[in-house]
Coordinates of C-alpha atoms and ligand atoms in Angstrom, one line a residue:
X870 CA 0.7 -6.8 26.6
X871 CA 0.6 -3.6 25.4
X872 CA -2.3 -1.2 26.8
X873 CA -2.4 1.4 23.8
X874 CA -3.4 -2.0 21.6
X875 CA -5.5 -3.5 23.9
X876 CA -7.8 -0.5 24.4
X877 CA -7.6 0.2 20.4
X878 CA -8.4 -3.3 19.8
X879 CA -11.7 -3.0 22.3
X880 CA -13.4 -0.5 20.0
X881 CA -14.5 -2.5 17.0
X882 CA -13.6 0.5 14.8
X883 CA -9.8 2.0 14.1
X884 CA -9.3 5.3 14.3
X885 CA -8.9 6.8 10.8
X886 CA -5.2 7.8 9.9
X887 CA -6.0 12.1 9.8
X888 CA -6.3 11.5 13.5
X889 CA -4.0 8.8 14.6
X890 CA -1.1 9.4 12.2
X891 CA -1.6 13.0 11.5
X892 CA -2.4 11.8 7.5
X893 CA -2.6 14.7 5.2
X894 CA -3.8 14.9 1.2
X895 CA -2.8 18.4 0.3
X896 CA 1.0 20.0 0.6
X897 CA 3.2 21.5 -2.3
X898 CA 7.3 22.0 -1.4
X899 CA 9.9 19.3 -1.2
X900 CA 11.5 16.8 0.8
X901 CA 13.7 18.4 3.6
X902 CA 11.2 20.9 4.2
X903 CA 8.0 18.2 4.0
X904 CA 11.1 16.2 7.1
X905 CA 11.3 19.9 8.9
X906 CA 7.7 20.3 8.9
X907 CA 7.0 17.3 10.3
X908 CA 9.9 17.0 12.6
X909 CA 8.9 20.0 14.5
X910 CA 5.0 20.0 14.4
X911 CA 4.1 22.8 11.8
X912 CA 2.7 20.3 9.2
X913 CA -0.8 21.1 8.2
X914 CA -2.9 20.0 5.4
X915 CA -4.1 22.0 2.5
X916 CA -7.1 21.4 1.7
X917 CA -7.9 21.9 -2.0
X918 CA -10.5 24.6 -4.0
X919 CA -11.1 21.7 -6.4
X920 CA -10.4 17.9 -6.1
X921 CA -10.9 15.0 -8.6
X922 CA -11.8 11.9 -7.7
X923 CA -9.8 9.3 -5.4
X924 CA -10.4 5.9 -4.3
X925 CA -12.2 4.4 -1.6
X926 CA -11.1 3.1 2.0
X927 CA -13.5 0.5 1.6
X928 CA -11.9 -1.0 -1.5
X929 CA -8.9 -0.9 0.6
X930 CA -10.1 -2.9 3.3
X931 CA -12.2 -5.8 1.4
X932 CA -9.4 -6.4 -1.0
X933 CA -7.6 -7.1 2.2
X934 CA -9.8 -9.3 3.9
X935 CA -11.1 -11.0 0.2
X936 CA -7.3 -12.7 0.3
X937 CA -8.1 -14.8 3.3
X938 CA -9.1 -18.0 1.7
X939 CA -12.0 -19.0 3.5
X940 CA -13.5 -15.8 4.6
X941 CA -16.6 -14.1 4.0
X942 CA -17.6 -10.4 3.3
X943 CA -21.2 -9.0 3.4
X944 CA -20.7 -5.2 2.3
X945 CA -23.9 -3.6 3.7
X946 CA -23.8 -1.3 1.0
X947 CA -25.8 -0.3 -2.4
X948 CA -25.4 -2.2 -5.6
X949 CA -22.6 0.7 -7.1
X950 CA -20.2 0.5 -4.0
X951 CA -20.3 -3.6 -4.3
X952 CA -19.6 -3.4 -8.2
X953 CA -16.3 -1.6 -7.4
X954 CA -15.5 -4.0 -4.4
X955 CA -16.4 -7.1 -6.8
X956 CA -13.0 -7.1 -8.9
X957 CA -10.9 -7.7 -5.6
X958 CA -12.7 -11.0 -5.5
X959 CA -12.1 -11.9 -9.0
X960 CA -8.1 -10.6 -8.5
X961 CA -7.7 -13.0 -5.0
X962 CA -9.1 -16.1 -7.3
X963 CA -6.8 -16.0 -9.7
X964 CA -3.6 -15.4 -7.6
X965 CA -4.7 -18.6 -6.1
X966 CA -5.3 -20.0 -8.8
X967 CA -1.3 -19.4 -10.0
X968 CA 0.2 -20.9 -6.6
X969 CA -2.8 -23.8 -7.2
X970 CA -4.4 -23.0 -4.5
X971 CA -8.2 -22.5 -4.5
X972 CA -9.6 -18.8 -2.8
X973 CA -13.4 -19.8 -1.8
X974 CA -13.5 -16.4 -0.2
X975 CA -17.1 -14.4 -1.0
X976 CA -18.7 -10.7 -1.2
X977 CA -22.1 -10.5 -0.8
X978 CA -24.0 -7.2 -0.8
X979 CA -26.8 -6.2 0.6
X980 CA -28.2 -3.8 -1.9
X981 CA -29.3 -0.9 0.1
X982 CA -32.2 0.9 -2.0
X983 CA -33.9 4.1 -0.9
X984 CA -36.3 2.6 1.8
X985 CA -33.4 1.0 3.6
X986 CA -31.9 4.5 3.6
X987 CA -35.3 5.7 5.2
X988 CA -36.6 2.2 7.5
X989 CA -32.8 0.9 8.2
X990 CA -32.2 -2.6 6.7
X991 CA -30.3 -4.3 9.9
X992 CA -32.3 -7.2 9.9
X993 CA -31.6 -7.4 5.7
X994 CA -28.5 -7.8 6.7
X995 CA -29.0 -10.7 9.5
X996 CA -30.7 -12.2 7.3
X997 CA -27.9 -12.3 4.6
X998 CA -25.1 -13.0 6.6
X999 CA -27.0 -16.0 8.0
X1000 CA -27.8 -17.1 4.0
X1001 CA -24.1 -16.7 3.3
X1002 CA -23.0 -19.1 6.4
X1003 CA -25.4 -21.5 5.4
X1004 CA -24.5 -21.4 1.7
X1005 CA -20.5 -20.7 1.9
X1006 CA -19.8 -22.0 4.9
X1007 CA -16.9 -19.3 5.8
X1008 CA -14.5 -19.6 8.9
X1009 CA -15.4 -16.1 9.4
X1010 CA -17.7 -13.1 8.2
X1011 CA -16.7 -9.9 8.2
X1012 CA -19.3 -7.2 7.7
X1013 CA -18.6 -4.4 6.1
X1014 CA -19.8 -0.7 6.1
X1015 CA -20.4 1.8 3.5
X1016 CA -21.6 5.1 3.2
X1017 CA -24.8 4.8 3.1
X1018 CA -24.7 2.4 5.7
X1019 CA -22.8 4.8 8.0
X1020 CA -24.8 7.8 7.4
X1021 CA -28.2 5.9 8.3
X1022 CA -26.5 4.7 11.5
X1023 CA -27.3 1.1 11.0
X1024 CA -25.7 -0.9 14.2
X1025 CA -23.3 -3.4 12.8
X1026 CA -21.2 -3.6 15.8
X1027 CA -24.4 -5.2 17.7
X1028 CA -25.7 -7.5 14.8
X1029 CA -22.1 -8.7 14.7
X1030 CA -21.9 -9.4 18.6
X1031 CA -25.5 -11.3 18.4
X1032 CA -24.4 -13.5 15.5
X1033 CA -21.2 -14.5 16.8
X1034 CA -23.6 -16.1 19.4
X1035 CA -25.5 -17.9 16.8
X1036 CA -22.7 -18.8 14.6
X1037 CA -19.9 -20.8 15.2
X1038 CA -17.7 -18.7 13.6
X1039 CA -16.0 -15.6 14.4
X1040 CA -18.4 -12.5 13.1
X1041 CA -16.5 -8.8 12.9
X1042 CA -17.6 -5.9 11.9
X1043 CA -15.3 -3.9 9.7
X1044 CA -15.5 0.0 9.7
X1045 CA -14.9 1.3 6.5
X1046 CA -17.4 3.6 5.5
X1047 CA -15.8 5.7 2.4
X1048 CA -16.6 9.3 4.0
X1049 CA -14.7 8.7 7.2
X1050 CA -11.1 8.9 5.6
X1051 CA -9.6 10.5 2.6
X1052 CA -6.9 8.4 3.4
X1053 CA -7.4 5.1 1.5
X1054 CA -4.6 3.2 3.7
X1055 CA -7.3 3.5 7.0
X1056 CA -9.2 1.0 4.9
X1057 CA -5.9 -1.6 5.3
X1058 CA -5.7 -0.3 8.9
X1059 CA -9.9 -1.4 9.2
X1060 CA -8.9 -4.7 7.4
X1061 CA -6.0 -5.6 10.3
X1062 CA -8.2 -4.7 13.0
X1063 CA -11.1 -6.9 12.3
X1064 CA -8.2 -9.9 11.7
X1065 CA -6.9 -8.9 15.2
X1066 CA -9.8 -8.7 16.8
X1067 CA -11.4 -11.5 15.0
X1068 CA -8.7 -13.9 13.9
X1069 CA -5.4 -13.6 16.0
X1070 CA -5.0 -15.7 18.8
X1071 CA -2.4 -15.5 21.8
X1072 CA 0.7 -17.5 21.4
X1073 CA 1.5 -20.9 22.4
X1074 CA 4.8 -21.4 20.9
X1075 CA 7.4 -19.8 19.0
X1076 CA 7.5 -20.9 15.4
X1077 CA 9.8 -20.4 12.3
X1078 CA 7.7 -17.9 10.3
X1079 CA 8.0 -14.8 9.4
X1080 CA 4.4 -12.8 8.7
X1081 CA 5.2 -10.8 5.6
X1082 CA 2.7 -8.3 4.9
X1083 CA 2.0 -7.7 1.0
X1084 CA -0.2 -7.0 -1.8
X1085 CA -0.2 -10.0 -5.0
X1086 CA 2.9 -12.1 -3.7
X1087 CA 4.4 -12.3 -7.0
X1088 CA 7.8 -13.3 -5.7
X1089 CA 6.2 -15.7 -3.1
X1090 CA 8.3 -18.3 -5.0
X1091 CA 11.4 -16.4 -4.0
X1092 CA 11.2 -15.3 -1.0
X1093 CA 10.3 -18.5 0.1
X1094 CA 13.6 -19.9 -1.3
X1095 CA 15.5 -16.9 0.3
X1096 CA 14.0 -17.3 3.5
X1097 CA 14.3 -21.3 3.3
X1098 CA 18.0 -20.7 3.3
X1099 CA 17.7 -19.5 6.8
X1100 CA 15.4 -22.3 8.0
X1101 CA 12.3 -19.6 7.8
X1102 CA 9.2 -19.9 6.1
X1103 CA 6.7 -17.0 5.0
X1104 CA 3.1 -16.0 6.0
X1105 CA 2.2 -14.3 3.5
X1106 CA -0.7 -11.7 4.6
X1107 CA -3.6 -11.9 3.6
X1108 CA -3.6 -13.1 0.1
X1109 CA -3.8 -17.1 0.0
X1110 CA -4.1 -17.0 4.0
X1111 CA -6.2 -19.2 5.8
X1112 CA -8.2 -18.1 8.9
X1113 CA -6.2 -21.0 10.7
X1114 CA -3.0 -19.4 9.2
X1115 CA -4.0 -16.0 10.7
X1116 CA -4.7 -17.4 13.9
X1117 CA -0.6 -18.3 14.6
X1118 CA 1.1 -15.1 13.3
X1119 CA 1.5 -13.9 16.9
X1120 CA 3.8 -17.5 17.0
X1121 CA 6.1 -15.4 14.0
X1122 CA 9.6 -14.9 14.8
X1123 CA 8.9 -11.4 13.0
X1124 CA 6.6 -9.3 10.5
X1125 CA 7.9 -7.6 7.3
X1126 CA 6.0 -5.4 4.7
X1127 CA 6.0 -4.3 1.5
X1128 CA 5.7 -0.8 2.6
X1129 CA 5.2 1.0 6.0
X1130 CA 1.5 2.3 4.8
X1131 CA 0.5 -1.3 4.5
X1132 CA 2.0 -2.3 7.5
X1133 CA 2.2 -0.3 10.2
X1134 CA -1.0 -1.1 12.1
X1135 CA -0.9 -5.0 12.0
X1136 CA 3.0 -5.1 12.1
X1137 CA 3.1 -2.3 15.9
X1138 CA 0.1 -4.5 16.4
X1139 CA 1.4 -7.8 16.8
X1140 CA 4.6 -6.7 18.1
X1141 CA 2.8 -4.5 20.4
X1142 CA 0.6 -7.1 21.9
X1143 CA 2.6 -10.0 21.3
X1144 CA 6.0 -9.4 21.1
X1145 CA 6.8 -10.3 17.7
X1146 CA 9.4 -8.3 16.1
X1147 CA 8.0 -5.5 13.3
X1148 CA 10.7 -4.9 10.9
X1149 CA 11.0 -0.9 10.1
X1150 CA 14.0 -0.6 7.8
X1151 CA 13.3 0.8 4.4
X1152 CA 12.2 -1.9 1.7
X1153 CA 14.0 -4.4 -0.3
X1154 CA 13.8 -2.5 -3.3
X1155 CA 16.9 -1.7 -5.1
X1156 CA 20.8 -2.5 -3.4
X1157 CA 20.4 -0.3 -0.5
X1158 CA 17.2 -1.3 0.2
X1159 CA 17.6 -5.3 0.0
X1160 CA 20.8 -5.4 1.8
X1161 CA 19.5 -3.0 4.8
X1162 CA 16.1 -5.1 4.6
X1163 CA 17.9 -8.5 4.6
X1164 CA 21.0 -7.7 7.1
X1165 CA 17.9 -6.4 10.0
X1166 CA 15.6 -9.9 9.2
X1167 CA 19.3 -11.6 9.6
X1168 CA 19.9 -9.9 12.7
X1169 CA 16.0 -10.7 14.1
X1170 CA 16.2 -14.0 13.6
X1171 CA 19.5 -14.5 14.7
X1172 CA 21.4 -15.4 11.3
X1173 CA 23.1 -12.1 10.7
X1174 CA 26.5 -14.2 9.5
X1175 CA 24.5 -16.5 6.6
X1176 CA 22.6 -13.3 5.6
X1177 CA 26.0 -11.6 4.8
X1178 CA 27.1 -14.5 3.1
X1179 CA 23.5 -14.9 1.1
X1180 CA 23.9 -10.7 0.4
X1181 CA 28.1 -11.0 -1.0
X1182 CA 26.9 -14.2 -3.3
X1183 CA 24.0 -12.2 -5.0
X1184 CA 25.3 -9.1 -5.1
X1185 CA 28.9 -10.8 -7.1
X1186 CA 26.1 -12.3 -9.7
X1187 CA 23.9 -9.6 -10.5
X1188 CA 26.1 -6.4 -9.7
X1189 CA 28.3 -6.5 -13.3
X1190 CA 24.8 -6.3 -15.5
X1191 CA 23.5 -3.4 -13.1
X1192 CA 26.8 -1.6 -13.5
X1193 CA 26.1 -1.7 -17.5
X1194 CA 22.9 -0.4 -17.3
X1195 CA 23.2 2.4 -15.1
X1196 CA 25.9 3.8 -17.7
X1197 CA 23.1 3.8 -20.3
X1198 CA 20.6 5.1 -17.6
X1199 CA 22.8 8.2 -16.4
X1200 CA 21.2 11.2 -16.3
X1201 CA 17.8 10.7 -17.0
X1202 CA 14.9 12.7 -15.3
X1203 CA 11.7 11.5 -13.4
X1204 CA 8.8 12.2 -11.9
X1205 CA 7.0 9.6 -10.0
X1206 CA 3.1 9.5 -8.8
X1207 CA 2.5 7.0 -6.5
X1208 CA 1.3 6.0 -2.9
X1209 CA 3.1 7.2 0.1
X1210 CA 5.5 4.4 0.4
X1211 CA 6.6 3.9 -3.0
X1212 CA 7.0 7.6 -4.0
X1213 CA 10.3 6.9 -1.4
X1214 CA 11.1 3.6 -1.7
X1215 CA 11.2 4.2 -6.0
X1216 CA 13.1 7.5 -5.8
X1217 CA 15.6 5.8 -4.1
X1218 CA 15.8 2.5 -6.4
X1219 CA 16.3 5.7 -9.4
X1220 CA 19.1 7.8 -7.8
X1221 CA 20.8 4.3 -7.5
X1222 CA 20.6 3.7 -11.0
X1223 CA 21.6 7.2 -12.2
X1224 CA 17.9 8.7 -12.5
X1225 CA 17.2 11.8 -11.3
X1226 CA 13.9 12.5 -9.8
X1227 CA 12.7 15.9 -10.5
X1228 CA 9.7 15.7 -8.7
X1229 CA 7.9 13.1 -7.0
X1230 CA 3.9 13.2 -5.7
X1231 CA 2.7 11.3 -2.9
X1232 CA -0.8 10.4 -2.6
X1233 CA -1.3 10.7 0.5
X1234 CA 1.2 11.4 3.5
X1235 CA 1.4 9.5 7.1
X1236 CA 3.7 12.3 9.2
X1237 CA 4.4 9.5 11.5
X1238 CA 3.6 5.0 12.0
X1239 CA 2.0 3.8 14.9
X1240 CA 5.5 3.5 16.5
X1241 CA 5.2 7.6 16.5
X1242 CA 8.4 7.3 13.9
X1243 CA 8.9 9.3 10.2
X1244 CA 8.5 7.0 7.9
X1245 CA 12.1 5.5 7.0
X1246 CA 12.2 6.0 3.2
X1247 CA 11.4 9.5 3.5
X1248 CA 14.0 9.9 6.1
X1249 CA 16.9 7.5 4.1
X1250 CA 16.1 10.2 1.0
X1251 CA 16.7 13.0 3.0
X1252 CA 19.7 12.1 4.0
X1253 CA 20.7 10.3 1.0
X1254 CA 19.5 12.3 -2.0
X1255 CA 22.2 14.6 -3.5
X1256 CA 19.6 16.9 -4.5
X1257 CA 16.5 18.1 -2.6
X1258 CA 13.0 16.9 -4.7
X1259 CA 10.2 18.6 -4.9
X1260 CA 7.3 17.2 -3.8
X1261 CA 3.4 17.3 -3.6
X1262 CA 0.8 14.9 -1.6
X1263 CA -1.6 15.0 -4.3
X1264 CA -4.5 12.4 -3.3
X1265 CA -4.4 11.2 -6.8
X1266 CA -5.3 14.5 -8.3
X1267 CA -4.1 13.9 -12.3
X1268 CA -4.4 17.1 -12.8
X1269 CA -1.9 18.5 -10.9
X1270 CA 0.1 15.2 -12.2
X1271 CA 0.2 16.3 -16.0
X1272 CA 0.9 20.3 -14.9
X1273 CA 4.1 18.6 -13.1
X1274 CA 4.8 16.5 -16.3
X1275 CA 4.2 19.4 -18.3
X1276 CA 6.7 21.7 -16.5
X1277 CA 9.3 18.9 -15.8
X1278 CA 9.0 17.4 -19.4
X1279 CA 11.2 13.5 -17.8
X1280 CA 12.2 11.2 -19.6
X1281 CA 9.8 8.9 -17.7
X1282 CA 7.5 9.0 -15.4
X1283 CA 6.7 6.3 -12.4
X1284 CA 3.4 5.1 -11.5
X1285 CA 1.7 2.4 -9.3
X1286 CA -1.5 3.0 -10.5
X1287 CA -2.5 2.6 -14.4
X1288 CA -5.1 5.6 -14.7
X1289 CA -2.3 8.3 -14.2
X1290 CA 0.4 6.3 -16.2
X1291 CA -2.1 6.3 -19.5
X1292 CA -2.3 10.2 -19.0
X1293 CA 1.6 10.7 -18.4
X1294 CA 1.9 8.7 -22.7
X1295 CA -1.1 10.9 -23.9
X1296 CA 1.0 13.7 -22.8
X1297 CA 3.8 12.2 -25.1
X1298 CA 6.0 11.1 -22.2
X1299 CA 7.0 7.3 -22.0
X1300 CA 6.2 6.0 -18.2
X1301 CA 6.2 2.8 -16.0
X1302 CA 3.8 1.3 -14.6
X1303 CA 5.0 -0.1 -11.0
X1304 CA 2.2 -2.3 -11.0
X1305 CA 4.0 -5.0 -9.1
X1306 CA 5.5 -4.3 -5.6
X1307 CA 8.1 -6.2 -6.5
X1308 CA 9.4 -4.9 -9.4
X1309 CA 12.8 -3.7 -7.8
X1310 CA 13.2 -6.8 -5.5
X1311 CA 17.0 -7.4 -4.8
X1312 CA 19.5 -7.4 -6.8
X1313 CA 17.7 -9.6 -9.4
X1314 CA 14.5 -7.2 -9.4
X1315 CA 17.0 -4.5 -9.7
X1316 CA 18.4 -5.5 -13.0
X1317 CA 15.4 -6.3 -14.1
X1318 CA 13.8 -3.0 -13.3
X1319 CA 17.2 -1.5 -14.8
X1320 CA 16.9 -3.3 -18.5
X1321 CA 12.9 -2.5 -18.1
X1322 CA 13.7 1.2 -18.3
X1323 CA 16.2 0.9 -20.3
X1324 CA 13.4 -0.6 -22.7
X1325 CA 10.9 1.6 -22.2
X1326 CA 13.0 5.0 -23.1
X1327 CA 15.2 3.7 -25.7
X1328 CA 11.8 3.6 -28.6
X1329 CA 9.9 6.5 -27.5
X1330 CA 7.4 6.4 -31.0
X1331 CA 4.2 5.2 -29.0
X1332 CA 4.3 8.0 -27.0
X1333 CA 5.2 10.8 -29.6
X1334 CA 2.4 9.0 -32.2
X1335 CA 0.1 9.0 -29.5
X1336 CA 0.6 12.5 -27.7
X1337 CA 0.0 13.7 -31.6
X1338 CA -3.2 12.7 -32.1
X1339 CA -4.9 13.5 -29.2
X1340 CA -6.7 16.2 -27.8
X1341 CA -6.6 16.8 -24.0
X1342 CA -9.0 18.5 -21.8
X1343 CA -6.1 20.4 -19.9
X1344 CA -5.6 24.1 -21.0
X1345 CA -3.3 26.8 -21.6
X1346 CA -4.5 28.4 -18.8
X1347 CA -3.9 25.4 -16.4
X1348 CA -0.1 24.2 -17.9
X1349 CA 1.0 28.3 -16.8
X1350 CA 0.0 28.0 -12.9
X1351 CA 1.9 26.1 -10.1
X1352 CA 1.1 22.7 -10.3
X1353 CA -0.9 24.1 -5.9
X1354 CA -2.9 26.4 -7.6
X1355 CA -6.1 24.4 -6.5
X1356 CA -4.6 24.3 -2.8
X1357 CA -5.6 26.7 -0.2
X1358 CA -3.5 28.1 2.9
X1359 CA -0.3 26.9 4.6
X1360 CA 2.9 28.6 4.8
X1361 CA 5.1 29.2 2.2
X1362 CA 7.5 26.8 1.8
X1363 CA 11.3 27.0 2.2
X1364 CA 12.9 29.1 -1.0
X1365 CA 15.0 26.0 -1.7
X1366 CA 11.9 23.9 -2.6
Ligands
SF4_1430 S1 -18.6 3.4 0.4 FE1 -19.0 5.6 -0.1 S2 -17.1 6.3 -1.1 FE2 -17.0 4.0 -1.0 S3 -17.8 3.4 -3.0 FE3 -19.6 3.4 -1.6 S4 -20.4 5.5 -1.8 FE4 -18.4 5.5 -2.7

């Protein structure tokens, strides 16, 4: 068992990712120097003069925990910081609702007003969570901080430990107050400590599974017939899981992920602790990615051979129609704005298809896992890219996000999240929404991704009608600096960049 876990896993908050990963929100340069600078230590964050709006760790960390199927969440938090949580809810409902499964998961709030800012509202909160048992009936209840209920210095951690004496469910607390990390991934990293602490029990058995750590499981269908090939099934984390589900994934034979932000601390975690394999490589996006992806799960789980054979068979099927493609997709430019995972994993999926990213902004950037390791699609780019890209961690900061669109002028620009993707077509410049994390999965996803593009540029009238009838708030002024104006400090970077 591995101490470092055990003793993280005693305190029932995680350390935020600024001080356990070295996270930073503000750096302007590119790749090989963002690698150098991290390789050898002199990484610092630039903090910035102005700063919009970003999102909230606790969103991150109650959308997790609103997948698990029969769970409970009482935010002890005003009405505002609920309304924003409440959509995560509605989201986990309806993706079960498309595998017909039914997610009886709740959030509750507590409501915190003035008083309770000024007399504490700890025994509010009892009081709720008990109504909630009673009425939902949960396997578990997870209760959540917020800002306010932070800065009061309400005890959650001791209400939790009395009621898991009353109740006969597990009761965690989960530390997620939104001023303790600009980092919103700290929220998943709150989310997979309460599960371990809460959920994950020690292994009995070995079992055919393999944990796979995700967001909306929109291939679920596929990878469960990929995997079925190899006499694996799935557990899928934590949308459509069941607290009983949770309570065997140290049994896995290994745990995958999406991405390395949203799976580093549960995936060291249970390997750490229990021995169950976490699988680093970079993602299955793209060719590169799925066959690297596949050929390590092949080699974990001891079917390296069918793997190869699974790989040669897709590839023969798919690779003719990428081929096409890529000949009409040669040559085009892109800038991408997206979490810290994707920016790498999609610059990657582009340069195999032709595209050229010309600059790419990460929102936030984790200088090392919890296995003390670069993250591996930063590194595979590196060493991969034939040309260094510039890069900013930009915390979501639009504004630097249209100066960068404005100077690059792509054909396209790559996004994850929708609010920055509207801005990139009012600009006049035709972009993609990566909304699903599967959008470049294998071979299949590839082509797909490939003829989506390929869509996307070839009519290019929404974007110029658009662009031409509206006014944005951006000046002159602001399109003529460097897109770091608003940061402060840090070293110049190299000349190349
Ligand atoms: S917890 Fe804090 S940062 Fe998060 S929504 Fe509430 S007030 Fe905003």
């Amino acid at each position: 068992m591995s101490e470092r876990y055990n003793a993280l896993l005693k305190k029932p908050s995680s350390n935020v990712r600024e001080g356990r990963l070295g996270s930073i929100t503000g750096y302007n340069g590119c790749v090989s120097d963002l690698c150098e600078r991290s390789a050898c230590g002199s990484l610092k964050n630039r903090e910035r003069c102005f700063s919009q709006s970003s999102m909230c760790i606790s969103m991150c960390a109650i959308g997790q925990l609103l997948g698990i199927r029969d769970a409970a969440v009482v935010y002890h938090a005003p009405s505002g910081c609920c309304a924003t949580a409440s959509g995560t809810n509605v989201l986990s409902q309806q993706i079960a609702a498309r595998i017909g499964k039914t997610n009886n998961a709740v959030l509750v709030g507590t409501d915190l007003d003035e008083n309770d800012t000024v007399f504490g509202a700890l025994e509010k909160l009892k009081k709720i969570t008990l109504e909630t048992y009673k009425t939902h009936k949960p396997n578990v209840i997870f209760l959540a901080s917020s800002c306010v209920s932070g800065v009061i210095g309400e005890d959650v951690d001791s209400l939790a430990e009395e009621l898991k004496n009353e109740l006969p469910i597990p009761v965690e607390s989960v530390h997620c107050e939104g001023f303790k990390s600009r980092i919103w991934a700290s929220g998943f990293d709150a989310a997979d400590h309460a599960v371990l602490r809460s959920l994950v029990k020690p292994p009995k058995e070995k079992r055919p599974v393999i944990n796979f750590k995700n967001f909306f499981e929109s291939e679920r269908a596929q990878i469960t017939e990929i995997f079925s090939e190899f006499g694996v099934t799935p557990q899928f984390l934590y949308m459509n899981s069941t607290t009983e589900e949770l309570a065997h994934i140290s049994e896995s034979l290994a745990t995958v992920c999406v991405c390395g932000t949203l799976g580093t601390y549960i995936g060291n975690g249970l390997e750490e602790l229990y021995g169950v394999p976490y699988i680093r490589t970079i993602n299955f996006s793209g060719i590169a990615g799925f066959e690297t992806w596949m050929g390590r799960i092949g080699e974990v789980i001891n079917k390296k051979n069918e793997v190869e054979s699974f790989l040669k068979r897709e590839k023969e099927k798919y690779l003719p129609e990428i081929e096409a493609l890529k000949k009409e997709l040669n040559g085009l430019t892109a800038v991408i704005g997206m979490g810290p995972g994707y920016t790498y994993e999609v610059s990657r999926v582009l340069q195999e298809l032709g595209i050229k990213t010309v600059w790419a902004a990460a929102w936030h950037f984790d200088y090392k896992y919890d296995d003390g390791q670069n993250p591996p699609a930063l590194r595979y780019l590196k060493e991969h890219a034939p040309n260094d890209i510039g890069l900013s961690i930009a915390d979501m900061q639009n504004y630097e996000i249209m100066n960068i669109i404005n100077k690059y002028k792509p054909d396209v620009y790559f996004s994850r999240h929708p609010g920055s993707t509207v801005w990139a077509i009012k600009q006049g410049v035709a972009a993609v929404y990566f909304a699903d994390e599967y959008m470049a999965f294998g071979y299949r996803g590839m082509l797909n991704l490939a003829q989506y593009i390929y869509d996307t540029i070839r009519n290019r009238s929404f974007e110029k009608n658009l662009a031409a009838r509206i006014k944005l708030p951006y000046t002159k002024w602001w399109y003529e600096q460097n897109n770091d104006a608003m940061l402060l400090g840090g070293a110049a970077v190299k000349e190349a960049c």
